[in-house]
Tab-separated table of C-alpha atoms in Angstrom:
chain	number	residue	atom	x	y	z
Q	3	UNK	CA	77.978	40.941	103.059
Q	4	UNK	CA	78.593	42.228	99.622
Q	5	UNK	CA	75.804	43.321	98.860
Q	6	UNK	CA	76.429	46.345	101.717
Q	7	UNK	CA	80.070	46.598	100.693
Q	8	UNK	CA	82.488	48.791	98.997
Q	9	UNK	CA	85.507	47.703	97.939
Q	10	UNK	CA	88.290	49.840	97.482
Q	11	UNK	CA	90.779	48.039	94.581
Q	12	UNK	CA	93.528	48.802	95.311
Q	13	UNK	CA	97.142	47.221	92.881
Q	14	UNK	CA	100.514	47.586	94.324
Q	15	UNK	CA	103.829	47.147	93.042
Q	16	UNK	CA	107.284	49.102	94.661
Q	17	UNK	CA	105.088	52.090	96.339
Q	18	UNK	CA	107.048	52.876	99.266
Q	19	UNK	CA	107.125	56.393	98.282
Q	20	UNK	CA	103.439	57.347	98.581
Q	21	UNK	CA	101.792	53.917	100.098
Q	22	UNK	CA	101.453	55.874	104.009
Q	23	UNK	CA	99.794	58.931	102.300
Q	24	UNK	CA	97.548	56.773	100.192
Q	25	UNK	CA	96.572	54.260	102.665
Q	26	UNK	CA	95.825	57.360	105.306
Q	27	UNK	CA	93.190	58.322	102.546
Q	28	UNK	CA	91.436	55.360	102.415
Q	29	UNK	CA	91.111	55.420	106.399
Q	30	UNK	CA	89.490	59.346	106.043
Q	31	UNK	CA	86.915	58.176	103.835
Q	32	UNK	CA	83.889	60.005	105.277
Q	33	UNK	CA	81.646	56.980	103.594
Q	34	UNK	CA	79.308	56.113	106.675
Q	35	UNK	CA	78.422	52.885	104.611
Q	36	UNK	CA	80.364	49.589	105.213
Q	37	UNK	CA	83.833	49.132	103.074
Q	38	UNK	CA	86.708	47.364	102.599
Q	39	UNK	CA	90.232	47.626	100.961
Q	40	UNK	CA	91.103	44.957	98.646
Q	41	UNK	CA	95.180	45.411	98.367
Q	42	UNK	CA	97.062	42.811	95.597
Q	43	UNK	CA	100.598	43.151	96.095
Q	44	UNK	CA	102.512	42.461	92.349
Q	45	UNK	CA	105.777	41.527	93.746
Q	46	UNK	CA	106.798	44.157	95.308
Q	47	UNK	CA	110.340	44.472	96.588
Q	48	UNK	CA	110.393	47.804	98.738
Q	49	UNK	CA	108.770	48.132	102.019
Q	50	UNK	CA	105.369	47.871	100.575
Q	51	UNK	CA	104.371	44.434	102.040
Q	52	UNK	CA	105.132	45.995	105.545
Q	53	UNK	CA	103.288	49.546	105.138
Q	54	UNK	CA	100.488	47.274	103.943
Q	55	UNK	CA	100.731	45.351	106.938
Q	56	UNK	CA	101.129	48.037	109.603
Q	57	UNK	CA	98.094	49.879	107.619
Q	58	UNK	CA	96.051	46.491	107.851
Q	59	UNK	CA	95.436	47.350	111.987
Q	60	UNK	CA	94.366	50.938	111.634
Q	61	UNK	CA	91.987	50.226	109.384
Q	62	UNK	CA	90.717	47.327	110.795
Q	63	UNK	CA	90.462	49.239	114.249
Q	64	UNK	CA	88.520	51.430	112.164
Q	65	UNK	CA	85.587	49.298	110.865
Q	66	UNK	CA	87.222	49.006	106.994
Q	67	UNK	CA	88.265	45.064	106.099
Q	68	UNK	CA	91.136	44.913	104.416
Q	69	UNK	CA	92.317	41.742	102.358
Q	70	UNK	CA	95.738	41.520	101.104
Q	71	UNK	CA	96.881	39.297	98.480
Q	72	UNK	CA	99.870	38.610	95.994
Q	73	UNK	CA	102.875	37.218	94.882
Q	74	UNK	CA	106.732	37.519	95.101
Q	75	UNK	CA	107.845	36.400	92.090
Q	76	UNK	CA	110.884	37.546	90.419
Q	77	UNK	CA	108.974	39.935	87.970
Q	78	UNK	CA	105.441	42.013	88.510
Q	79	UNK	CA	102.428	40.272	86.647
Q	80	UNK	CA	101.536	43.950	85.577
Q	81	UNK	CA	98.675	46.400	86.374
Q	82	UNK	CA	95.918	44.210	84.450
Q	83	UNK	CA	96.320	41.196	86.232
Q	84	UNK	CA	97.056	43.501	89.620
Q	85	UNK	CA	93.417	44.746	89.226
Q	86	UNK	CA	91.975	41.504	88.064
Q	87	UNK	CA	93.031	40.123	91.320
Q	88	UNK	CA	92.191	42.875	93.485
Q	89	UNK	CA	88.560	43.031	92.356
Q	90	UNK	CA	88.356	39.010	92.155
Q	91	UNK	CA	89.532	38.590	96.166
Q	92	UNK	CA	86.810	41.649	97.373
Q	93	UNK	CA	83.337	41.379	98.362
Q	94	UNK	CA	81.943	44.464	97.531
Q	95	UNK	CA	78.756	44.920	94.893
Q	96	UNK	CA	80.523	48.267	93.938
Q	97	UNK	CA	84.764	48.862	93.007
Q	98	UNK	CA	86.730	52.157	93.799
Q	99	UNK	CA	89.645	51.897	91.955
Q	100	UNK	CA	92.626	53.610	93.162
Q	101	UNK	CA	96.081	53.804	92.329
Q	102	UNK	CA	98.814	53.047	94.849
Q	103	UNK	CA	100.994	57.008	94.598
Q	104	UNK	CA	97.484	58.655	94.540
Q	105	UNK	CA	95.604	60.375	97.602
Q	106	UNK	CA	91.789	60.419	97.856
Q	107	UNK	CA	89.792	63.416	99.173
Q	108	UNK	CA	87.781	62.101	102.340
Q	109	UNK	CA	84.289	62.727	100.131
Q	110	UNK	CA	85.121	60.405	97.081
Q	111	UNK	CA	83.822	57.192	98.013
Q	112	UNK	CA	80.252	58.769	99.597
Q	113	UNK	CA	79.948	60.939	96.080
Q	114	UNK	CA	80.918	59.066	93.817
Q	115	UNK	CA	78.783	55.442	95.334
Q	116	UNK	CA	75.878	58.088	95.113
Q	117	UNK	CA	76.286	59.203	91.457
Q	118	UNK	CA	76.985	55.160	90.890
Q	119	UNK	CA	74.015	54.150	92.084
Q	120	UNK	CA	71.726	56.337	89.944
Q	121	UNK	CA	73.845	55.520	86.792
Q	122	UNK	CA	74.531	51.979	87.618
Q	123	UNK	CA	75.650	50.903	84.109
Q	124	UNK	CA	78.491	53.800	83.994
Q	125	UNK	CA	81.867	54.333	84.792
Q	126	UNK	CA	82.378	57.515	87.260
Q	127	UNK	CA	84.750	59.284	87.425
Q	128	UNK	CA	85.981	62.763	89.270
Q	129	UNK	CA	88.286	65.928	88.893
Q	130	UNK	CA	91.480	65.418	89.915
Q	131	UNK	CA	94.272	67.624	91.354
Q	132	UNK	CA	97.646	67.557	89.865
Q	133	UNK	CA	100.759	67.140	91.862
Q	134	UNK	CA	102.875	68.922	91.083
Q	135	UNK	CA	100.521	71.489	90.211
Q	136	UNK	CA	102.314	72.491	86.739
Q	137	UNK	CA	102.784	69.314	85.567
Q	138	UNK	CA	100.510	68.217	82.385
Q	139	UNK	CA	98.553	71.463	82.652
Q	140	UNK	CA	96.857	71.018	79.407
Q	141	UNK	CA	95.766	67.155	79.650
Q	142	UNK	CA	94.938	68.134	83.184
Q	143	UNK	CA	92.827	71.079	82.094
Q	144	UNK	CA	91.150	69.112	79.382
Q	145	UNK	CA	89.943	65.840	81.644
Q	146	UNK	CA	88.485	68.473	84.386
Q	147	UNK	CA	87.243	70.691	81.773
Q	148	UNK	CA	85.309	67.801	79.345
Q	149	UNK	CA	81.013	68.760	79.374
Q	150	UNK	CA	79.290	65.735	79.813
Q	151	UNK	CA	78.580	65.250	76.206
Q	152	UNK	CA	82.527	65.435	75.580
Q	153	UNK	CA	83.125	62.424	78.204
Q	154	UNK	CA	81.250	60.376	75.291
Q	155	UNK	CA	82.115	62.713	71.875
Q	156	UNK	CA	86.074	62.880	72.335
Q	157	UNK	CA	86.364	59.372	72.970
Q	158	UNK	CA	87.896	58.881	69.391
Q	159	UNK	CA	90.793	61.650	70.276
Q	160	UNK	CA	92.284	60.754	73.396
Q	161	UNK	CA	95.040	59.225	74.367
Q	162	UNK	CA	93.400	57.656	77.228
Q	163	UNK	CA	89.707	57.218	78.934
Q	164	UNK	CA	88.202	60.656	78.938
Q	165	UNK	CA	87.540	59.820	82.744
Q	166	UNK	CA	91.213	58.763	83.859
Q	167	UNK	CA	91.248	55.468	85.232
Q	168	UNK	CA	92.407	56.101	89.375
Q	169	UNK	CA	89.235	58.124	89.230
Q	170	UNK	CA	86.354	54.924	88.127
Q	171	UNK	CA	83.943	53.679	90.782
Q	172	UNK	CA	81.572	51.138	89.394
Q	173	UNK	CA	79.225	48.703	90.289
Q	174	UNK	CA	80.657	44.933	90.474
Q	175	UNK	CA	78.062	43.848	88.088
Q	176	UNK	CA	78.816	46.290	85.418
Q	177	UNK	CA	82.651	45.472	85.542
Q	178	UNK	CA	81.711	41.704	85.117
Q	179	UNK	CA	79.931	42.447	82.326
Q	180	UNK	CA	82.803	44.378	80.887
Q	181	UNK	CA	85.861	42.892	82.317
Q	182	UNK	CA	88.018	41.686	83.148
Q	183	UNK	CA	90.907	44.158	82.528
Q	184	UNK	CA	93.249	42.828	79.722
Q	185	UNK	CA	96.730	40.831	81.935
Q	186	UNK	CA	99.429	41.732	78.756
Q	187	UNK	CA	101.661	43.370	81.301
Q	188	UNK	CA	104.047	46.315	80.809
Q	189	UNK	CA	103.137	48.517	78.024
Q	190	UNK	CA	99.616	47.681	77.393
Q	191	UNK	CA	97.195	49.940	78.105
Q	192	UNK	CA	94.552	47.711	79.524
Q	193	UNK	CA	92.133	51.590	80.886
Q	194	UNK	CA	91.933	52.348	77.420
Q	195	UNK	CA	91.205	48.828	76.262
Q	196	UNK	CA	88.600	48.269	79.033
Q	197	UNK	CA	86.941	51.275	78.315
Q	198	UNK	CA	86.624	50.646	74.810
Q	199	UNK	CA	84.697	47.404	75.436
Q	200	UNK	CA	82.768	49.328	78.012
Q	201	UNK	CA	81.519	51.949	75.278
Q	202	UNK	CA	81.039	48.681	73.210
Q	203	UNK	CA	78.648	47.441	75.227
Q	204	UNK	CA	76.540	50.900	75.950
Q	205	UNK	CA	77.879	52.370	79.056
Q	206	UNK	CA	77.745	55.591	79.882
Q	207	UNK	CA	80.545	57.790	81.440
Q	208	UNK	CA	80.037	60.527	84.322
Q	209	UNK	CA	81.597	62.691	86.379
Q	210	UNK	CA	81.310	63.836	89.661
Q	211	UNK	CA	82.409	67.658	88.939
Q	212	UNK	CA	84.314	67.756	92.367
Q	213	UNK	CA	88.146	67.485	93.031
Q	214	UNK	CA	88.141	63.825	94.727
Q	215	UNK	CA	91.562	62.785	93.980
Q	216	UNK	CA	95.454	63.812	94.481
Q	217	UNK	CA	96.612	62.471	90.953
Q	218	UNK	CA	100.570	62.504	90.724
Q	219	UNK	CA	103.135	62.865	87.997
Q	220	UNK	CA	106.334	60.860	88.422
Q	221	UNK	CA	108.518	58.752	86.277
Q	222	UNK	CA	107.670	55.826	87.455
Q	223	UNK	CA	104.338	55.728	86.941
Q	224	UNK	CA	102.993	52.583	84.969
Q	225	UNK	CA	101.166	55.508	82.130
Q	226	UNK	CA	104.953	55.945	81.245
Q	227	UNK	CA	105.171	52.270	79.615
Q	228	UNK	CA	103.217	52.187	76.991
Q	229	UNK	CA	104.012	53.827	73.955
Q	230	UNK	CA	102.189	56.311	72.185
Q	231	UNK	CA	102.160	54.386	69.155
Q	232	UNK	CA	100.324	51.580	70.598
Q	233	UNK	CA	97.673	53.684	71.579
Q	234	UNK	CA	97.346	55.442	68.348
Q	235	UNK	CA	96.929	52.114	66.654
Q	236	UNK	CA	94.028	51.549	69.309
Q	237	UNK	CA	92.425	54.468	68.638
Q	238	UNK	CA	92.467	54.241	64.609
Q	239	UNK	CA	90.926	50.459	64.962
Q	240	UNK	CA	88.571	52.072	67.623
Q	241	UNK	CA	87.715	54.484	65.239
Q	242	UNK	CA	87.305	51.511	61.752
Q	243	UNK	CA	85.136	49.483	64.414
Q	244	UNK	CA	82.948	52.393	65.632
Q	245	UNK	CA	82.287	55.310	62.874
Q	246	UNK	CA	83.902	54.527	59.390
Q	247	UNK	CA	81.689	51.543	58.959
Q	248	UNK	CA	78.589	53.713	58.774
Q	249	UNK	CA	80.498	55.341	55.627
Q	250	UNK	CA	80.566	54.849	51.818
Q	251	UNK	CA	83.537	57.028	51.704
Q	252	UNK	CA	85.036	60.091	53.498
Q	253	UNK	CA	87.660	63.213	53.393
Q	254	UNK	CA	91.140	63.280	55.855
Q	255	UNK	CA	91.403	67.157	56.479
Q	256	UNK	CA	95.048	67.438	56.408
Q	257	UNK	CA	97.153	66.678	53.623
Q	258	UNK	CA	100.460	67.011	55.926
Q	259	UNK	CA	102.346	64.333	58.214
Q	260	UNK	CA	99.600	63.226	60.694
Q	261	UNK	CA	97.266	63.147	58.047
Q	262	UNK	CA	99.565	60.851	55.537
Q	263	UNK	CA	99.639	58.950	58.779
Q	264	UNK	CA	96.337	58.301	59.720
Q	265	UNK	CA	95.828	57.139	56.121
Q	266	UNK	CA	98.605	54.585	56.513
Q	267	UNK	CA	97.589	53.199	59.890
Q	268	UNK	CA	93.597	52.366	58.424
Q	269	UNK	CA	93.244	48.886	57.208
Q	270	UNK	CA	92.998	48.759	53.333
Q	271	UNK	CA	89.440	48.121	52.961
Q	272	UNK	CA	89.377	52.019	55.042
Q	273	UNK	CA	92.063	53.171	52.855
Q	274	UNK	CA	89.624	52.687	49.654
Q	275	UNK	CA	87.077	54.769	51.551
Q	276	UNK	CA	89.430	57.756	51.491
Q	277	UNK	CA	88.206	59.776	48.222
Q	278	UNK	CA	90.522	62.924	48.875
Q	279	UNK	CA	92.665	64.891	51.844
Q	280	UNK	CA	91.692	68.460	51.952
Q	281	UNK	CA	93.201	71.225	53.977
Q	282	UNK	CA	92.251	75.358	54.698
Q	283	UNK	CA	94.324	76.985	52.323
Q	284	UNK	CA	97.433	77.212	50.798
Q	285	UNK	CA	99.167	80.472	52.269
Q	286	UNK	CA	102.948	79.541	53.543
Q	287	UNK	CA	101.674	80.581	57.251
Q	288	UNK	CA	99.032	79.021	57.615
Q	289	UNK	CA	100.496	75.877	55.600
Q	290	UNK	CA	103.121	75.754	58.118
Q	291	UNK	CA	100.235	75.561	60.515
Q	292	UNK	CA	98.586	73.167	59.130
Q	293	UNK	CA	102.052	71.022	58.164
Q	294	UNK	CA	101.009	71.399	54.439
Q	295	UNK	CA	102.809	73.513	51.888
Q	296	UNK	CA	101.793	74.728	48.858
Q	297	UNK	CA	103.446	72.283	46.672
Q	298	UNK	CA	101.228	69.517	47.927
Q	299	UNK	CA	98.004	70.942	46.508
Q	300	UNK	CA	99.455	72.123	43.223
Q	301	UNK	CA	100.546	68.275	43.155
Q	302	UNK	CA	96.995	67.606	43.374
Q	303	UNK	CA	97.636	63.905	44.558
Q	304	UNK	CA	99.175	61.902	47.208
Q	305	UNK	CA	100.853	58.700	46.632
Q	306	UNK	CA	100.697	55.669	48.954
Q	307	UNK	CA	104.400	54.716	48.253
Q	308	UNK	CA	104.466	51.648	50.490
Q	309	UNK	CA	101.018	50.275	49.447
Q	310	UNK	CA	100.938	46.614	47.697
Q	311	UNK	CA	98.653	47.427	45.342
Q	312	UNK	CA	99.246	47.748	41.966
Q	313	UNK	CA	98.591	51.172	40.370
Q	314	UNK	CA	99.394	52.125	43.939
Q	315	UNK	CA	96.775	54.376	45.460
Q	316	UNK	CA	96.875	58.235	44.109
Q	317	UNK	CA	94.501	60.265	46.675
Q	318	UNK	CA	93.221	63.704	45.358
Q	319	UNK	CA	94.489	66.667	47.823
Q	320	UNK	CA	91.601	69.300	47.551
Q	321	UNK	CA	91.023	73.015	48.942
Q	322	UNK	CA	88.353	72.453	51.878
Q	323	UNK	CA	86.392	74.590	49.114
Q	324	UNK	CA	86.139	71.517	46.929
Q	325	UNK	CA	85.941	68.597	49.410
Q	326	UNK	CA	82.630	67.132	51.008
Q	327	UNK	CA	82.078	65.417	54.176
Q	328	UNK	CA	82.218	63.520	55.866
Q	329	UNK	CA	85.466	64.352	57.493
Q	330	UNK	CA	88.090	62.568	59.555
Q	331	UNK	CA	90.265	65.909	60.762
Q	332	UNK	CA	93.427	64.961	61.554
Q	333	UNK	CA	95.626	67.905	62.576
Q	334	UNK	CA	98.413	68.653	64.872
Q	335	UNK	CA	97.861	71.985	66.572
Q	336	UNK	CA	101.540	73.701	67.593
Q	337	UNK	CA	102.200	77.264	68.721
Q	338	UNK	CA	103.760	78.602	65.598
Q	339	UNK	CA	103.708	82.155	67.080
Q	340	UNK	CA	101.676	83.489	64.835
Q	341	UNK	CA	98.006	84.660	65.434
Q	342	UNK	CA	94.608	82.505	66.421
Q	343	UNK	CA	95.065	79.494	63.636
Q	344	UNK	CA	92.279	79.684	60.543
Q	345	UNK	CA	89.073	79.646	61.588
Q	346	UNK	CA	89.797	78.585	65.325
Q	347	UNK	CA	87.995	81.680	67.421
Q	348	UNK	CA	88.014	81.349	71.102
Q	349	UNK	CA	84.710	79.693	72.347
Q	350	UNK	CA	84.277	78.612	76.097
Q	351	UNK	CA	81.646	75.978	75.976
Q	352	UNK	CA	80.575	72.958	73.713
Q	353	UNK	CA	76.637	73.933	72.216
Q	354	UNK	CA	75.046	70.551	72.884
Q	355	UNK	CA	72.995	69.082	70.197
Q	356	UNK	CA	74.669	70.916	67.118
Q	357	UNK	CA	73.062	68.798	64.444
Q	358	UNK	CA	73.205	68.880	60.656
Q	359	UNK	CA	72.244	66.246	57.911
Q	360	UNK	CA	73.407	63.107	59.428
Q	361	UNK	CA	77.206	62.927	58.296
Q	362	UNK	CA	79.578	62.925	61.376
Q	363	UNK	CA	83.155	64.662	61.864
Q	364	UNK	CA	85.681	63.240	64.317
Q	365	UNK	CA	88.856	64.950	65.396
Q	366	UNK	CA	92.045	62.901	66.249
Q	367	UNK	CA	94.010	65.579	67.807
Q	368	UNK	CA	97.675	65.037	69.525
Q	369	UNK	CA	97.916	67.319	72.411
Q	370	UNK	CA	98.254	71.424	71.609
Q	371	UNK	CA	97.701	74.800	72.912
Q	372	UNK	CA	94.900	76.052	71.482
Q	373	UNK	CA	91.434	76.526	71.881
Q	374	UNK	CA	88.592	77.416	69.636
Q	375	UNK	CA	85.624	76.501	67.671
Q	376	UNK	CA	85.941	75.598	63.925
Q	377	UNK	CA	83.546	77.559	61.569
Q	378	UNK	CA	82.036	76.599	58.030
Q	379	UNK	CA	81.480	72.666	57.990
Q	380	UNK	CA	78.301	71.735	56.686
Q	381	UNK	CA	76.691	68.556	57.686
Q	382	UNK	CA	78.270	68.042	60.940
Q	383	UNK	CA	76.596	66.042	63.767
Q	384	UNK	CA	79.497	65.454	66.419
Q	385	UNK	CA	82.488	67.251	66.999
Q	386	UNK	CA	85.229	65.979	69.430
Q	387	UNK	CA	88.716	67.496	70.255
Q	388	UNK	CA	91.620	66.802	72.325
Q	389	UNK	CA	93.784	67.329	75.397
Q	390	UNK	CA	95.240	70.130	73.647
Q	391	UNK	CA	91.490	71.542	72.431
Q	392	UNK	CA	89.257	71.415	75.420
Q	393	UNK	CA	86.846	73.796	73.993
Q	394	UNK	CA	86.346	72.934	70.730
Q	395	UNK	CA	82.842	73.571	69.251
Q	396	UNK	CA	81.207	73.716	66.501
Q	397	UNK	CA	79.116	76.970	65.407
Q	398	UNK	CA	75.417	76.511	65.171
Q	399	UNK	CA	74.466	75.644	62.077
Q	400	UNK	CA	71.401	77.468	62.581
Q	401	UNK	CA	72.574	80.621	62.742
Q	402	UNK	CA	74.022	82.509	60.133
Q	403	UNK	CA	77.714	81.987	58.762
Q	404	UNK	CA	79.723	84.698	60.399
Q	405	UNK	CA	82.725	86.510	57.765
Q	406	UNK	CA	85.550	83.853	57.909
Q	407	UNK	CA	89.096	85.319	57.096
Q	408	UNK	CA	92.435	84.501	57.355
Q	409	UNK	CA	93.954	86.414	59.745
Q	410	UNK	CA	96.978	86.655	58.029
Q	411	UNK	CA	95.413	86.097	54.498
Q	412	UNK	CA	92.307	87.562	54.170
Q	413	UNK	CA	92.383	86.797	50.661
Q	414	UNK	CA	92.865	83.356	50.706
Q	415	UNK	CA	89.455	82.455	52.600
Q	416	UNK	CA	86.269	82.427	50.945
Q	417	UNK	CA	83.594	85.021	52.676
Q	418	UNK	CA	80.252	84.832	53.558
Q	419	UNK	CA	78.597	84.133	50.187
Q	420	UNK	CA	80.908	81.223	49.481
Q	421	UNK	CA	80.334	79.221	52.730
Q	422	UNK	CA	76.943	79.522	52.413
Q	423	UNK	CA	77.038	78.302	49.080
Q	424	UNK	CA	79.788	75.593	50.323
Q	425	UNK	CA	77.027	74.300	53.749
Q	426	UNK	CA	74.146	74.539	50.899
C-alpha cells in the first residue's frame, strides 16, 4: 500500500475559516494515482473536528483515504509536532504538505509527484498565488521569481526556505533522512530549521515553475509567531556553520547598524575573522543609503563596546577602495527617494556560473525595494540577495568593467582605470 500512495499532510489547529475551501482542494486533485489525506488535529476548539469529519465521506466516496488523528488538550502541541504526527500516521512513500487556510490548484499533486520522482533527494516546491493579491508583494515576487541556482545561492539571506514550506512534496524516505521537524512549539521556526539540515545533508531544492497553490495572508497565521530575531540568529549560525569556516579572515561591507549587528551576533572565534568593515563611499546621500555617515570612516575604527575582551576589539572601517574580499555584505536597502543606489543598475536575470578566484560573497539582505546587479567586486564566486533584491547579479567578470559613477557623486567613485586596478 505505501509504496502506491500519496499522502497529503495535512496539520490543523482552529481552521474553521478556510478548512471547507481547503479540504474541497484536496478532493479536485486531478492525481489519477492512489492518495490519501493524513489530517492531525492540534486541539482544535472551532468547528474543525466536524468539517474534518463531514469532509472524511466525500473523500472517501471519492477513492482518497483519509486518517484523522489528534488531541484535545488544553493547549496546541504546535506546528512541528502537528506535522510530525501527520506524516508518522500516513502510508504514503511520498508527503504533500499543505497548510490548513491554503487552497491547492487541482494539478499540484500530479506535477509536483512527477518532478519528485526524478529529483528524489529534493524538496519541491511551486509558485504560489497570494491572497489577497497585494499583500507581501515583494517576498511574494521574490519566492516566484528565484532561478534555480537562487533556490540554493540565497539560502544564507532569507528569512525563510527559499521554497516556502505549504509548497514541499517529498519523498517519505528523504524526510526520514532529514526529519523529523523540530516539536519547540509557538515561535520556532521548525521550515527553516528543517531545511537547514536538509541542505546539510545535500539536498537539492526545485521548483515546479507553475502556480499550484492559493497561499494566504492573515493574522493568524502560525509565520506570525516567531520573531524575526530568532531567525536572524539562525541564519548568522547557518552562515558560521556553512561559509565562514572555509575563511582565514573576511570584510563586513557596511560600517552602519546592520552591519555593527551582524558583527555582534557572530560567535567570537568569527568576530576575530573580521579584519575591517568597508562601505561605497562617503557622500552624505549615499551614506544615508548605506546607514553610514562620514564621521565613521574619518574615525577609521569601530569599537566593540560590549565585548569581554580586554583591549576590546577596534575593527578598521575602510573605503571599498582599500578593502579585499572576501565579503560578508550586509546592507539594508530602503527607498530614500533618491536615484538607483551606487552601483545597483537594473538587471533582470541572475548570469549562472559567474566565477572568479575562489573567494565567495554572501548577501544578508532584510527585505527592500530595489533591484539591481552590483558592479566592481573582484573575486566573487556566489552572489545571493533577498526578498527585497530578486534580481541581484553579479556582472561578468569576463567582460570589461563598465564606467561606475555615483549618480549623485560622480566624483566620489573611482572610474574605469581604478576598478580594474582594484579586480587586478
Amino acid at each position: 500500500m505505501r509504496h502506491h500512495t500519496r499522502s497529503i499532510i495535512l496539520p490543523v489547529h482552529n481552521a474553521e475559516p478556510w478548512l471547507d475551501e481547503c479540504l474541497r482542494s484536496v478532493l479536485q486533485q486531478d492525481f489519477e494515482g492512489t492518495m490519501e489525506l493524513s489530517v492531525f488535529n492540534d486541539a482544535s476548539k472551532d468547528k474543525s473536528g466536524a468539517i474534518i469529519e463531514k469532509w472524511r465521506v466525500k473523500l472517501e466516496d471519492s477513492g482518497v483515504h483519509v486518517i484523522i488523528g489528534g488531541h484535545d488538550s488544553l493547549s496546541p502541541r504546535g506546528v512541528g509536532y502537528s506535522k510530525n504526527q501527520a506524516v508518522a500516521q500516513s502510508s504514503g512513500s511520498y508527503l504533500c504538505f499543505l497548510d490548513s487556510d491554503d487552497v491547492m490548484m487541482p494539478q499540484r499533486v500530479r506535477l509536483q509527484h512527477q518532478a519528485a520522482v526524478q529529483h528524489p533527494s529534493s524538496i519541491v516546491g511551486c509558485r504560489v498565488r497570494r491572497d489577497p493579491p497585494n499583500s507581501t508583494e515583494r517576498y511574494t515576487r521574490w519566492i516566484n521569481q528565484l532561478t534555480p541556482e537562487q533556490l540554493l545561492t540565497q539560502v544564507f539571506t532569507a528569512n525563510g526556505p527559499t521554497v516556502i514550506m505549504p509548497t514541499w512534496f517529498c519523498s517519505r524516505a528523504w524526510f526520514s533522512h532529514v526529519g523529523p521537524f523540530d516539536e519547540g512549539g509557538q515561535g520556532v521556526p521548525e521550515d527553516l530549521l528543517f531545511f537547514y539540515e536538509h541542505l546539510r545533508k545535500g539536498g537539492g531544492v526545485v521548483r515546479v515553475d507553475q502556480s499550484l497553490l492559493l497561499y494566504r495572508y492573515h493574522p493568524r497565521a502560525a509565520t506570525h509567531s516567531v520573531l524575526e530575531t530568532t531567525i536572524w540568529t539562525h541564519r548568522v549560525r547557518f552562515l558560521e556553520e556553512q561559509a565562514l569556516p572555509r575563511w582565514a579572515a573576511f570584510t563586513i561591507w557596511n560600517a552602519g547598524k546592520q552591519g555593527r549587528r551582524l558583527y555582534r551576533s557572530l560567535t567570537a572565534a568569527s568576530q576575530r575573522k573580521v579584519v575591517a568593515f568597508c562601505d561605497f563611499c562617503a557622500c552624505p546621500q549615499v551614506v544615508a543609503f548605506c546607514d553610514v555617515d562620514e564621521n565613521k570612516i574619518r574615525k577609521g575604527f569601530y569599537c566593540h563596546e560590549d565585548s569581554q575582551e580586554r583591549p576590546k576589539p577596534r575593527i578598521p572601517i575602510l573605503h571599498f577602495r582599500a578593502a579585499r574580499p572576501p565579503f560578508v555584505i550586509c546592507v539594508k536597502l530602503v527607498d530614500t527617494g533618491h536615484p538607483q543606489p551606487l552601483a545597483l543598475e537594473e538587471a533582470p536575470q541572475w548570469p549562472p556560473g559567474a566565477r572568479r578566484g575562489g573567494t565567495e560573497l554572501y548577501l544578508l539582505l532584510p527585505p527592500g525595494p530595489h533591484r539591481g546587479r552590483l558592479r566592481g567586486q573582484p573575486e566573487v564566486v556566489a552572489l545571493a540577495g533577498g526578498p527585497g533584491l530578486p534580481s541581484l547579479q553579479l556582472t561578468d567578470p569576463r567582460q570589461p568593467l563598465p564606467e561606475a559613477t555615483c549618480s549623485l557623486h560622480p566624483q566620489c567613485i573611482p572610474g574605469q582605470q581604478e576598478l580594474c586596478e582594484l579586480q587586478a
